[in-house]
Coordinates of C-alpha atoms in Angstrom, one line a residue:
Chain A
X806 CA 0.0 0.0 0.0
X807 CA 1.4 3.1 -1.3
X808 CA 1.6 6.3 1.5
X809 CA -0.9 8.2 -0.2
X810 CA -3.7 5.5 -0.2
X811 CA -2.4 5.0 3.5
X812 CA -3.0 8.9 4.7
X813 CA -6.6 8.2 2.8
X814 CA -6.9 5.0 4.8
X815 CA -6.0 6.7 8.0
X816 CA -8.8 9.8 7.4
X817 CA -11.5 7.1 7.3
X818 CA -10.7 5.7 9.7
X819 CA -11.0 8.6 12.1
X820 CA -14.6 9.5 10.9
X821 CA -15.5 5.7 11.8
X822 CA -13.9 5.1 14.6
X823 CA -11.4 7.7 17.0
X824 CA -13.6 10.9 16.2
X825 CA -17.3 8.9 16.2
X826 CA -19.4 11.7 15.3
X827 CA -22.1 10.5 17.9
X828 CA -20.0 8.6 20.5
X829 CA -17.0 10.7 20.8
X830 CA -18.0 14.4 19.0
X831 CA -21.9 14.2 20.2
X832 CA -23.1 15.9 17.0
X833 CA -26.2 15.4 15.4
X834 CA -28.5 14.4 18.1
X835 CA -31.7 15.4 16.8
X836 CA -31.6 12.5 13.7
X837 CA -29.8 9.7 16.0
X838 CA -32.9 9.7 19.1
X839 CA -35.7 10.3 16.8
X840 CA -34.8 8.0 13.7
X841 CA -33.9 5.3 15.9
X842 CA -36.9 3.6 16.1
X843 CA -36.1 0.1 13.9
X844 CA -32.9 -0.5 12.3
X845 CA -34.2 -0.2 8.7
X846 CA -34.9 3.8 9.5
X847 CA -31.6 4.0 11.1
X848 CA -29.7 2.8 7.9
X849 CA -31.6 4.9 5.6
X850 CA -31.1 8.0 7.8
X851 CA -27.3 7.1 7.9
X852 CA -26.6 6.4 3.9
X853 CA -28.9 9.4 3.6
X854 CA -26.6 11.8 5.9
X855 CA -23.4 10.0 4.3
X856 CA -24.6 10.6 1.0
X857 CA -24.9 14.5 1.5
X858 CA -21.8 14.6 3.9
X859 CA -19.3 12.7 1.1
X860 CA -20.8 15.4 -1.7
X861 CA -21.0 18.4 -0.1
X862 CA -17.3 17.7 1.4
X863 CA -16.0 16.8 -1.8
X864 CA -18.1 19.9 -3.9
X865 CA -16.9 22.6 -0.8
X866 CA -12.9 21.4 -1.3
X867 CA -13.9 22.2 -4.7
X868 CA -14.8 25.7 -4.3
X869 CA -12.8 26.6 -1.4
X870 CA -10.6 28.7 -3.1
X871 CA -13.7 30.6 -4.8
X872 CA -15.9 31.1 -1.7
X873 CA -15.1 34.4 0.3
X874 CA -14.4 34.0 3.8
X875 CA -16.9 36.2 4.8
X876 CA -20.2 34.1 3.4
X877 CA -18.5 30.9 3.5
X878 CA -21.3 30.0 5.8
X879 CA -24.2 30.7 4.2
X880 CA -22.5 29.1 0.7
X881 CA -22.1 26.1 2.8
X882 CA -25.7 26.1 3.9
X883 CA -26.8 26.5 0.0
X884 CA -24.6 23.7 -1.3
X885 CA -25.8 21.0 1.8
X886 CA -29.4 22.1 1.4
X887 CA -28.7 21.3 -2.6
X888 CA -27.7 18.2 -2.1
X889 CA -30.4 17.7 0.6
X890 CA -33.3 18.3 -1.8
X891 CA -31.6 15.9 -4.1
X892 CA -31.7 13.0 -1.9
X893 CA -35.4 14.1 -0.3
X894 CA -36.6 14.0 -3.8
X895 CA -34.7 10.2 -4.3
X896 CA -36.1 9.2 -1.4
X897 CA -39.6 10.1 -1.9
X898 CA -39.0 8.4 -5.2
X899 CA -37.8 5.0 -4.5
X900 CA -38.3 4.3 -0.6
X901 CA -42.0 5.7 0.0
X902 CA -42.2 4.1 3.0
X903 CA -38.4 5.1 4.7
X904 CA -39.9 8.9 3.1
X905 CA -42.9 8.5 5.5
X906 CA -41.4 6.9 8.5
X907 CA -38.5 9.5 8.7
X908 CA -40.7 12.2 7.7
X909 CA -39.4 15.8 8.4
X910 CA -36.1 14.6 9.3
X911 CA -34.5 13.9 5.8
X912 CA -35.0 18.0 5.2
X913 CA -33.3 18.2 8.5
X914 CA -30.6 16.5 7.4
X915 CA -29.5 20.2 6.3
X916 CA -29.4 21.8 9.8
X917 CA -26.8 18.4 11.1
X918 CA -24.2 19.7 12.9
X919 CA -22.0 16.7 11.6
X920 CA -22.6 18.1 7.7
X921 CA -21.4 21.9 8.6
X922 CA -18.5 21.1 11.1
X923 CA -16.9 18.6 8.7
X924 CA -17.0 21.2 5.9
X925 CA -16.0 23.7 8.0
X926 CA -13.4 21.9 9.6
X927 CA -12.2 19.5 6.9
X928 CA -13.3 20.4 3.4
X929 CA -12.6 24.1 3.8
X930 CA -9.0 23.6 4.2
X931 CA -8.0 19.8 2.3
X932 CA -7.9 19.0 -1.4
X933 CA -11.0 16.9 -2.9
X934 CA -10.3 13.1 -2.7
X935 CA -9.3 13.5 1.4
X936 CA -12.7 15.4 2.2
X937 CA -14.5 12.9 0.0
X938 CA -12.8 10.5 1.8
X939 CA -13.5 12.2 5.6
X940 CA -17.0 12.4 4.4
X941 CA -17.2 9.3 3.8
X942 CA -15.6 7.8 6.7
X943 CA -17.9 10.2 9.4
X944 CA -20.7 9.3 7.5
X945 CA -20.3 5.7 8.1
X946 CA -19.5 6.3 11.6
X947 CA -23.0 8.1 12.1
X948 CA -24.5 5.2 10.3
X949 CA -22.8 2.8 12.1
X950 CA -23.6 4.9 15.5
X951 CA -27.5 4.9 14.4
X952 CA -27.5 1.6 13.5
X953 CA -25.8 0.1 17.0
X954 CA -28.6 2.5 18.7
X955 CA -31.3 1.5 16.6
X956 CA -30.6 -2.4 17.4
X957 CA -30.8 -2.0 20.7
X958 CA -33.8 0.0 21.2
X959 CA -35.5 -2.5 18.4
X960 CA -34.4 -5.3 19.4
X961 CA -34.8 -4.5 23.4
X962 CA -38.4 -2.5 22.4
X963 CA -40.1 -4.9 19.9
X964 CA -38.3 -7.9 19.9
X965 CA -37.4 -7.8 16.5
X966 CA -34.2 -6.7 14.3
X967 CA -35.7 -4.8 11.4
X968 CA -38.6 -6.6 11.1
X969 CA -37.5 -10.1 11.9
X970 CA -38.7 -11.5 15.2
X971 CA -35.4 -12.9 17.3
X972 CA -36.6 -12.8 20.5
X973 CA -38.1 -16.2 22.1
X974 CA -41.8 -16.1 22.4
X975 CA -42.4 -15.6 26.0
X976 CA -40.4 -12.3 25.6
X977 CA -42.2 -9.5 26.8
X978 CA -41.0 -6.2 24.8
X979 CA -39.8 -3.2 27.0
X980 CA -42.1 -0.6 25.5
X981 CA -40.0 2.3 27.3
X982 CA -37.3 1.7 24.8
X983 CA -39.2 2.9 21.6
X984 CA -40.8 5.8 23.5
X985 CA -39.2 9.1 23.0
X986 CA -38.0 8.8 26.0
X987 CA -36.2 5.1 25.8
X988 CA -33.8 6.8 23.3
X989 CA -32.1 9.7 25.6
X990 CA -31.7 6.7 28.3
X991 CA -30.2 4.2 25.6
X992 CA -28.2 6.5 24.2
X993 CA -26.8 7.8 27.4
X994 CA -26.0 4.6 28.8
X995 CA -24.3 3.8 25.0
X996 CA -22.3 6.9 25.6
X997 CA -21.3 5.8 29.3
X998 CA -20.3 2.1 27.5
X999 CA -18.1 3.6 24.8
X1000 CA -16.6 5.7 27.4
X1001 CA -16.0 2.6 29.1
X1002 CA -14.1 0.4 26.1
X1003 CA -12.2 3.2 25.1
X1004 CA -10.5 3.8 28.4
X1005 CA -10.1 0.0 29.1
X1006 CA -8.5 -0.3 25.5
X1007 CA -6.5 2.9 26.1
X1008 CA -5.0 0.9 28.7
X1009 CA -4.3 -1.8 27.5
X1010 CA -2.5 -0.1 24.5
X1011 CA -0.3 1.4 26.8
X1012 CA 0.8 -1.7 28.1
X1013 CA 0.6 -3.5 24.9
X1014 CA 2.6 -1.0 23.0
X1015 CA 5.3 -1.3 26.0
X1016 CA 5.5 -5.2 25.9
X1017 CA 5.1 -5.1 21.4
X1018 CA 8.6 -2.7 22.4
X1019 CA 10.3 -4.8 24.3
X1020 CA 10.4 -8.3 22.3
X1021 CA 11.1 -6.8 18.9
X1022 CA 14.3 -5.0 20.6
X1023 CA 15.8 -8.1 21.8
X1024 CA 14.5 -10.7 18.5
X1025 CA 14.7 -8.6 15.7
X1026 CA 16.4 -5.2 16.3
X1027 CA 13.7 -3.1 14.9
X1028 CA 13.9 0.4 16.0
X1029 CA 11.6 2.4 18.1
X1030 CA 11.5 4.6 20.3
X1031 CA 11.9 3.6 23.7
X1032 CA 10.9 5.7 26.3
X1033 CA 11.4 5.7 30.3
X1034 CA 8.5 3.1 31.7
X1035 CA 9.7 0.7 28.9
X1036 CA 13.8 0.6 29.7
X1037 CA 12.2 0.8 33.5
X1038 CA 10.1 -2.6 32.4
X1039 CA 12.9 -4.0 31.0
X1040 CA 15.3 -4.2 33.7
X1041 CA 13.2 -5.7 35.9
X1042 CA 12.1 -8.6 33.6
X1043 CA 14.2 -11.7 33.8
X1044 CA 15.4 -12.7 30.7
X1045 CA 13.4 -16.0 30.9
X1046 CA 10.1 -14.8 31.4
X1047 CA 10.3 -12.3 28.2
X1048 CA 11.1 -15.1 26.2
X1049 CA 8.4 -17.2 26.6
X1050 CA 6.6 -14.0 26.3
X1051 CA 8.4 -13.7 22.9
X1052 CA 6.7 -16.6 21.0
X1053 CA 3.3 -15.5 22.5
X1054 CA 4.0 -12.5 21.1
X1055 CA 5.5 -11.9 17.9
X1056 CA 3.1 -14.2 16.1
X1057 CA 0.0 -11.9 16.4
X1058 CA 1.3 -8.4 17.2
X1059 CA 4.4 -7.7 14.9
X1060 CA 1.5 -6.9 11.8
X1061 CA -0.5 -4.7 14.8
X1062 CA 3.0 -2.8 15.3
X1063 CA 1.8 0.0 13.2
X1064 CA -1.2 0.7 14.6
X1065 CA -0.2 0.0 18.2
X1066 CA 2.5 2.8 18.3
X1067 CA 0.0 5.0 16.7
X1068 CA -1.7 4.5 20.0
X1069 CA -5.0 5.6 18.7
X1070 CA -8.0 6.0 21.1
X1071 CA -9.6 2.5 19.9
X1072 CA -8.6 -1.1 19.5
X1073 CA -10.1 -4.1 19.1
X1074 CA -11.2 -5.3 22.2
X1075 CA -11.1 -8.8 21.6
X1076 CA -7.7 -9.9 21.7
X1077 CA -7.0 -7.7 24.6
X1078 CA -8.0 -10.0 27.9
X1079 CA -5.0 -12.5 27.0
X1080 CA -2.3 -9.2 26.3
X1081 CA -3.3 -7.9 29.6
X1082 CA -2.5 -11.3 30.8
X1083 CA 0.9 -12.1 29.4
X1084 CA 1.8 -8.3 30.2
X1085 CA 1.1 -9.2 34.0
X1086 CA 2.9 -12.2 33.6
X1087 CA 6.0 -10.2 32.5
X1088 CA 6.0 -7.7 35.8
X1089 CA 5.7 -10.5 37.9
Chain B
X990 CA -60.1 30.9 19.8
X991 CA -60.6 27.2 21.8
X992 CA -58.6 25.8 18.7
X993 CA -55.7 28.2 19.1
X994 CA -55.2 27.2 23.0
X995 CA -55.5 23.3 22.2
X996 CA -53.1 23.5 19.6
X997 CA -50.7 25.9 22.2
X998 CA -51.2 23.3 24.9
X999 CA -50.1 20.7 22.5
X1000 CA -47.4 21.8 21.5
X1001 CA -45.7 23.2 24.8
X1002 CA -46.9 20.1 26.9
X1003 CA -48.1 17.0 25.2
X1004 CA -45.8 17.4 22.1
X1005 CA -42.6 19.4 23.3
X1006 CA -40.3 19.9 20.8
X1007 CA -37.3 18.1 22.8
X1008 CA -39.1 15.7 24.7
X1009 CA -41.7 14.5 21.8
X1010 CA -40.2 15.3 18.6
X1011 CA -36.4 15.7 19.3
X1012 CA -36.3 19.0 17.7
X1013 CA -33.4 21.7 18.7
X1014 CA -31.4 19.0 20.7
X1015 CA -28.0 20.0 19.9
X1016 CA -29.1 23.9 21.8
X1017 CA -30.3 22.0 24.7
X1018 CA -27.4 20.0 25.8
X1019 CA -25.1 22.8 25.1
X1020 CA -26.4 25.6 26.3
X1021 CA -28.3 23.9 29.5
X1022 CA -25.2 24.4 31.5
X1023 CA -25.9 27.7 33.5
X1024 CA -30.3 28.5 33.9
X1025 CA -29.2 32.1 32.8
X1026 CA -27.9 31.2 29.3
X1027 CA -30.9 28.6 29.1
X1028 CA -33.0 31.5 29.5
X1029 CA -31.3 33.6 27.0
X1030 CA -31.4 31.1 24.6
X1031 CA -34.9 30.2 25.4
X1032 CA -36.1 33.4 24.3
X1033 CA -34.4 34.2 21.3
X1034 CA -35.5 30.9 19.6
X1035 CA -39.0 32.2 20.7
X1036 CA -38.4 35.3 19.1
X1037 CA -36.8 34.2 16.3
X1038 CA -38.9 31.1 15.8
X1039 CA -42.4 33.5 15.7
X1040 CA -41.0 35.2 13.5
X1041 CA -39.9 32.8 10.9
X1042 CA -42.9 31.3 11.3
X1043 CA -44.7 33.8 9.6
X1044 CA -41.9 34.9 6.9
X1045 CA -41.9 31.6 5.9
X1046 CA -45.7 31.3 6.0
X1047 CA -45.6 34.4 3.5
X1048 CA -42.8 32.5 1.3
X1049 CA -43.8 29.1 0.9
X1050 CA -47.5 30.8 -0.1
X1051 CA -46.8 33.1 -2.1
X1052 CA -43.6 32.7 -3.7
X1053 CA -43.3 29.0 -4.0
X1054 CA -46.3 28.0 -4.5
X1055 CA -47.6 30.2 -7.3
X1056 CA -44.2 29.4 -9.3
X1057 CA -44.9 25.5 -8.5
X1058 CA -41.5 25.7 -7.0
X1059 CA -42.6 23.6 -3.7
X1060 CA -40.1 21.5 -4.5
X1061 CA -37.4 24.2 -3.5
X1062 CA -38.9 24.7 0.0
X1063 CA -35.8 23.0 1.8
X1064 CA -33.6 25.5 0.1
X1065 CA -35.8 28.8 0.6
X1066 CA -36.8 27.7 4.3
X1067 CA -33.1 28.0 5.2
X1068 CA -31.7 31.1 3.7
X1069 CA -35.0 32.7 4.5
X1070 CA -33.9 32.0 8.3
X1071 CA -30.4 32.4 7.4
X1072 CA -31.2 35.6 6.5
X1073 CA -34.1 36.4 9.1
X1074 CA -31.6 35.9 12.2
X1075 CA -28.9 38.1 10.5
X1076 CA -31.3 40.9 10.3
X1077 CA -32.6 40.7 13.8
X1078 CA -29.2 40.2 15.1
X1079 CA -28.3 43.8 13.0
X1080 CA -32.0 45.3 13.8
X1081 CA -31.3 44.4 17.7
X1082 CA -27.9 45.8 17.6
X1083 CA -28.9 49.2 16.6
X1084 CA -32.7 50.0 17.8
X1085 CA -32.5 47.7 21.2
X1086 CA -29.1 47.2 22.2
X1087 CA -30.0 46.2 25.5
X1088 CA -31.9 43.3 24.5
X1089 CA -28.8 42.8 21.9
X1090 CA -26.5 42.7 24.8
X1091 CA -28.7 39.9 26.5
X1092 CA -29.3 37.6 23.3
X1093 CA -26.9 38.6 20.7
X1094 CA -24.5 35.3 21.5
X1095 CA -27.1 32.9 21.1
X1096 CA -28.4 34.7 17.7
X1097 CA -25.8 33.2 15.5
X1098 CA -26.3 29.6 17.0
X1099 CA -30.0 29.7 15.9
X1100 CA -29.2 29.1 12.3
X1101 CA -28.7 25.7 12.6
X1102 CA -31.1 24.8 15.3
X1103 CA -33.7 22.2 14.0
X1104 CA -36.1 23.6 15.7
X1105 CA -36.6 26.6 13.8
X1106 CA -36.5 24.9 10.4
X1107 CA -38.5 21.7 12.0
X1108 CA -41.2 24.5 12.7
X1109 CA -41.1 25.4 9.2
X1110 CA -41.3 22.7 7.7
X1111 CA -44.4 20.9 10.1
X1112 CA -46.4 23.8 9.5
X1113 CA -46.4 23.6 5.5
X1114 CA -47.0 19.4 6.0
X1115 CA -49.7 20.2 8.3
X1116 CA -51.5 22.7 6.4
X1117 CA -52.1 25.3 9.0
X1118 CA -53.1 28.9 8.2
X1119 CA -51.3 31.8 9.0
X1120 CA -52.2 32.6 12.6
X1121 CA -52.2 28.8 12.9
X1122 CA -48.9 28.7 11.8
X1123 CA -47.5 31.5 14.1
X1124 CA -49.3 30.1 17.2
X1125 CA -48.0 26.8 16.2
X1126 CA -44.1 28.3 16.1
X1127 CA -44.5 31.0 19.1
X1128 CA -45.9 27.7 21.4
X1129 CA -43.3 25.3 20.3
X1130 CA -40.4 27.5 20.8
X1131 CA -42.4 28.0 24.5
X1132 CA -42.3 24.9 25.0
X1133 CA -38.6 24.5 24.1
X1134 CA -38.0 27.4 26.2
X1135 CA -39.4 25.4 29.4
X1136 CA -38.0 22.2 28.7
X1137 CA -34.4 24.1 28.3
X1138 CA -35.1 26.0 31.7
X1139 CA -35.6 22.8 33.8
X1140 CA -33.3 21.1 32.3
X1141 CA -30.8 23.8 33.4
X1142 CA -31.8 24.2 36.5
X1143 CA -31.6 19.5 37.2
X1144 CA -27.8 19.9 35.1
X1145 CA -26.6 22.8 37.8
X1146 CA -27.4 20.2 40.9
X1147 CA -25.8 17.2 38.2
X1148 CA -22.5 18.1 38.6
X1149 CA -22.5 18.1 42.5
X1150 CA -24.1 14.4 42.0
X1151 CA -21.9 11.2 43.0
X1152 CA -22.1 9.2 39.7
X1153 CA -19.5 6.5 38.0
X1154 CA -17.0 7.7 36.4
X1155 CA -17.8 7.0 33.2
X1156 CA -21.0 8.3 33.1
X1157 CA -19.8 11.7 34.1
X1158 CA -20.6 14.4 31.9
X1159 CA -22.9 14.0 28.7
X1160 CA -24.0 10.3 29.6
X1161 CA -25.7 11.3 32.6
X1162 CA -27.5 14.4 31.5
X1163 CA -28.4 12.0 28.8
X1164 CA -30.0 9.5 31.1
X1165 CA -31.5 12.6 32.8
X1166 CA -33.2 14.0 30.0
X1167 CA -34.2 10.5 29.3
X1168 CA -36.6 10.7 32.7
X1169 CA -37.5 14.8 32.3
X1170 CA -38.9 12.8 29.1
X1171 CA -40.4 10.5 31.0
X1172 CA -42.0 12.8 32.9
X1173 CA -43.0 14.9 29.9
X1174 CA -44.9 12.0 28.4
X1175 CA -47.2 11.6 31.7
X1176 CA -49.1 14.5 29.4
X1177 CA -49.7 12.6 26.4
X1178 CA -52.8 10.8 28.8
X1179 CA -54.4 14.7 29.3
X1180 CA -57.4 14.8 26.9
X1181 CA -58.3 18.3 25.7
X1182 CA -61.3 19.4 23.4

């Protein structure tokens, strides 16, 4: 992979993921509590706002040299309402029924705060294909959001997942969760989860990133930086003990060596009960 | 007249912007942290909101629709209110600057709250009539109004509350929003007509 797809890589990643538009950046609010109903009107509200996001990024890094600084605004505003109208008119079109279950929210897609603080922050300053890209990237992070929301109020409210029953018969839906109501408490408690993983795995990368340090110095010389708590680490592990620790490790984490000395806010979280294992292992 | 106060009712009580139809909730969790600035933003979406009730009354029925340009509305809603709040914000500055001094910061902000282009748009899907129409957007921005002041006043005592760690912050005013909601909805039972 060549460094410029790489950077491109990297900027989608932070719209999915480190810079969640919901989770982590809390914008957009209005669509995510009141479109999360059923999945189905979660994903349609999502590709819709993605849709509009990717354009009107890419279209804005277009013009940005043209647009004065003093109505940039309000240029904005014309160009994401254009765009908007586009996709209400699709949408009315081809999904009557997402049209009518959504309602006045697609025209509200104009007034998210996701669509005008990406183009303000991103497009307005980066050349087409990365603001195409970060529109892209946040856009599918909203839907993603939406869509985690939506299963659990769905799923938790009805006892279905867009439409299909999966809940066992006797199971009595929680009507609170499809109220109005259900989705501030859902979503709050989401917020209080995520909050949750990402300092665990913050954590855990810390460590991880320390131990990843240690057995490639000794095996295969690859430099890195090595800073204080590491060389600290490393003179109180016994040579014995980090080589077992070795074979554990350079199997699975030498290919997760970029991304671990990124030390980005978010990891998988899977992998991560046996690391913090083998790290304690190592400081005892 | 008994229409007017049913459909005022409605909409401050039974269907309350933030509570009912999650309109304008990016204003009310960030501006709910201090009652004063609750207040102040209260009131100038309830000024602003009468007002672009009306101007875009007047629009949408007599510019669009004669020209069978309905299909524009989106576009016209917006830079009608674009417009609208830059012109109070420059009207207030010069004729009432005291009333400048105590809303002019929240002015700017109203551009992009749903509410006031939620209002808009309801009122041309639900056919309503002019003084309908302003009613309709003077009551819901009321009702916006309340639900911001309460929530103000529950968010100042929040952050003296004991709660995890992780739900510190937005998660908890979340959750407490979720039950003001809750609350809220005991209306939806209250029969008026």
């Amino acid at each position: 992979m060549n460094k410029k797809a790489k950077e491109l890589f990297s900027v989608l990643k932070t719209g999915l993921l480190d810079q969640n538009p919901i989770f982590v950046q809390l914008l957009g609010l209005c669509p995510t509590l009141a479109t999360t109903t059923s999945v189905p009107n979660a994903v349609g509200m999502g590709l819709a706002a993605t849709f509009v996001l990717a354009c009107s990024n890419a279209l804005i890094s277009l013009l940005r040299k043209f647009i004065p600084n003093e109505v940039r605004i309000a240029g904005y505003i014309v160009i994401i309402s254009g765009f908007v109208s586009m996709v209400q008119m699709l949408i009315k079109a081809y999904f009557p029924s997402l049209d009518k279950s959504l309602g006045v929210f697609i025209p509200l897609i104009v007034v998210n705060c996701i669509i005008l603080a990406r183009a303000e922050a991103f497009a307005s300053k980066n050349p087409v294909l990365p603001s195409l890209m970060d529109g892209i990237g946040m856009g599918l992070g909203f839907t993603g959001a939406l869509t985690i929301i939506a299963s659990v109020r769905e799923v938790m409210g009805a006892g279905t997942f867009s439409g299909i029953r999966v809940t066992p018969a006797g199971y009595e839906p929680v009507q609170m969760m499809i109220m109005p109501y259900g989705a501030f408490i859902t979503l709050g408690i989401l917020m209080a989860a995520v909050a949750f993983i990402r300092k665990l795995s913050e954590k855990i990368i810390i460590s991880k990133a320390e131990t990843v340090e240690n057995t490639s110095n000794e095996t295969s010389g690859v430099n890195q930086e090595t800073n204080k708590i590491e060389s600290e680490i490393k003179e109180n592990i016994s040579s014995d003990s980090s080589k077992t620790n070795e074979k554990n490790l350079t199997g699975s984490d030498t290919s997760e060596n970029v991304s671990v000395t990124k030390a980005s806010g978010s990891s998988d979280s899977v992998p991560s009960k046996d690391d913090e294992n083998e790290v304690e292992e190592v400081e005892n | 007249m008994s229409g007017l106060f049913i459909l005022m009712l409605n909409c401050v009580l039974v269907e309350n912007f933030i509570f009912h139809k999650f309109l304008g909730c990016c204003p009310f969790m960030g501006v709910s942290n201090k009652p004063d600035n609750a207040v102040g933003m209260g009131l100038a979406v309830t000024f602003v909101m009468t007002l672009s009730s009306a101007v875009t009354y007047l629009v949408y029925h007599y510019i669009l629709v004669p020209n069978n340009l309905e299909y524009l509305q989106t576009i016209a809603f917006i830079l009608v209110i674009a417009a609208l709040v830059q012109f109070i914000e420059m009207f207030l500055k010069k004729f009432i600057p005291a009333l400048y001094n105590a809303l002019g910061i929240f002015l700017p902000l109203i551009t992009t709250n749903c509410a006031v282009l939620g209002s808009a748009l309801l009122e041309v899907e639900k056919g309503y009539n002019f003084i309908y129409s302003v009613v309709f957007g003077m009551s819901a921005a009321l009702g916006f109004t309340l639900a911001i002041v309460i929530f103000a006043g529950v968010r100042q005592r929040l952050e003296l509350a004991d709660c995890p760690k992780v739900f510190k912050g937005m998660p908890i005013a979340l959750v407490t929003a979720g039950l003001i909601a809750m609350a809220f909805s005991g209306f939806t039972g209250m029969s008026i007509s």
